[in-house]
Tab-separated table of C-alpha atoms in Angstrom:
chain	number	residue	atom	x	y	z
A	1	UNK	CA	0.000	0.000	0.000
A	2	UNK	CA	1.515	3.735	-0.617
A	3	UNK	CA	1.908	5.881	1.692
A	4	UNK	CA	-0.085	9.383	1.237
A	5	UNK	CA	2.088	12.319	0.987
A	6	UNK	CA	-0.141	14.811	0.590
A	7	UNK	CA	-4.062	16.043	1.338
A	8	UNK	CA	-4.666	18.711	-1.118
A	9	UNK	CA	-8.087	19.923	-0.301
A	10	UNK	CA	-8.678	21.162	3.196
A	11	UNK	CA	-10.720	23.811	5.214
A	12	UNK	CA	-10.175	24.963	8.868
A	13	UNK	CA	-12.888	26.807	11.058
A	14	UNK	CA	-12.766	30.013	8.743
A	15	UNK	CA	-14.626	27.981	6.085
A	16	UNK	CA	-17.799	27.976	8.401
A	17	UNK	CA	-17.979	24.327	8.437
A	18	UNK	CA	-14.735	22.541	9.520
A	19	UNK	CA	-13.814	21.927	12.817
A	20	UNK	CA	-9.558	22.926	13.337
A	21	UNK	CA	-7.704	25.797	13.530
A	22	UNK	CA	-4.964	26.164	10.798
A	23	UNK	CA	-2.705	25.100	14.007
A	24	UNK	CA	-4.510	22.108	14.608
A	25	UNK	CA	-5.037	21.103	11.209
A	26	UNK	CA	-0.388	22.086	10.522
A	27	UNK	CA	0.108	19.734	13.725
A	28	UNK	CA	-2.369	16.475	12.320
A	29	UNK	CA	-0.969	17.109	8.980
A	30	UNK	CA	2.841	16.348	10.325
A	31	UNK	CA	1.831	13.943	12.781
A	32	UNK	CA	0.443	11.715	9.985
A	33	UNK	CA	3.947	12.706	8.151
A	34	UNK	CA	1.892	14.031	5.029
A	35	UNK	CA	4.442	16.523	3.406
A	36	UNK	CA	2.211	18.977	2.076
A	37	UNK	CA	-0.923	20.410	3.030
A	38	UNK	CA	-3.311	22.803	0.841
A	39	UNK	CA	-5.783	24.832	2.562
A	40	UNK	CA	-8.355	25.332	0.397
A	41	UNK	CA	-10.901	28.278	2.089
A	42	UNK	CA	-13.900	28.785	0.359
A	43	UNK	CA	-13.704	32.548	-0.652
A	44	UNK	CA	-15.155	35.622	1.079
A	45	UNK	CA	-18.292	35.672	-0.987
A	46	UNK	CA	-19.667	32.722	-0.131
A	47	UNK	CA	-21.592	33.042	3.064
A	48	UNK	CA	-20.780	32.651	6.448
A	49	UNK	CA	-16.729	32.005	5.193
A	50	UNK	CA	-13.483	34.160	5.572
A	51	UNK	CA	-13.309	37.750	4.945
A	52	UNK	CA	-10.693	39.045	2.450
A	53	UNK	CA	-9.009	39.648	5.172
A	54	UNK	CA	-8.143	36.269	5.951
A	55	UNK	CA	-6.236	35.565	2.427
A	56	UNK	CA	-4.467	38.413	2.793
A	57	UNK	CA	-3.178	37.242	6.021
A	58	UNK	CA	-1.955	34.205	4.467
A	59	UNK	CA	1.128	35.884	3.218
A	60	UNK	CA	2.076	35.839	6.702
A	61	UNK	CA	1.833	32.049	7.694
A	62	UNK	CA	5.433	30.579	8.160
A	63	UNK	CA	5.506	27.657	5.549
């Protein structure tokens, strides 16, 4: 069986609907030794998501 390297499509809290912070979901993500993790937010115009704000922000995140 492979091994899974990476999970591509992901959403934290600010996506209305998950349950992790972008913390919690970093920490799982190395625990389970993927090597790559995409956040995937659903964008600020669909409702009850992340402001623009929140991309923006992003720049900011140490890889």
């Amino acid at each position: 069986m492979r091994k899974i390297l990476i999970d591509a499509h992901t959403h934290t809290v600010a996506s209305g609907h998950a349950y992790s912070s972008l913390q919690e979901m970093a920490k799982a993500a190395a625990d389970k030794g993927l090597e790559v993790l995409g956040i995937t937010e659903h964008g600020p115009k669909v409702p009850g998501t992340c402001p623009q704000l929140y991309f923006k922000n992003m720049f900011v995140v140490p890889r």
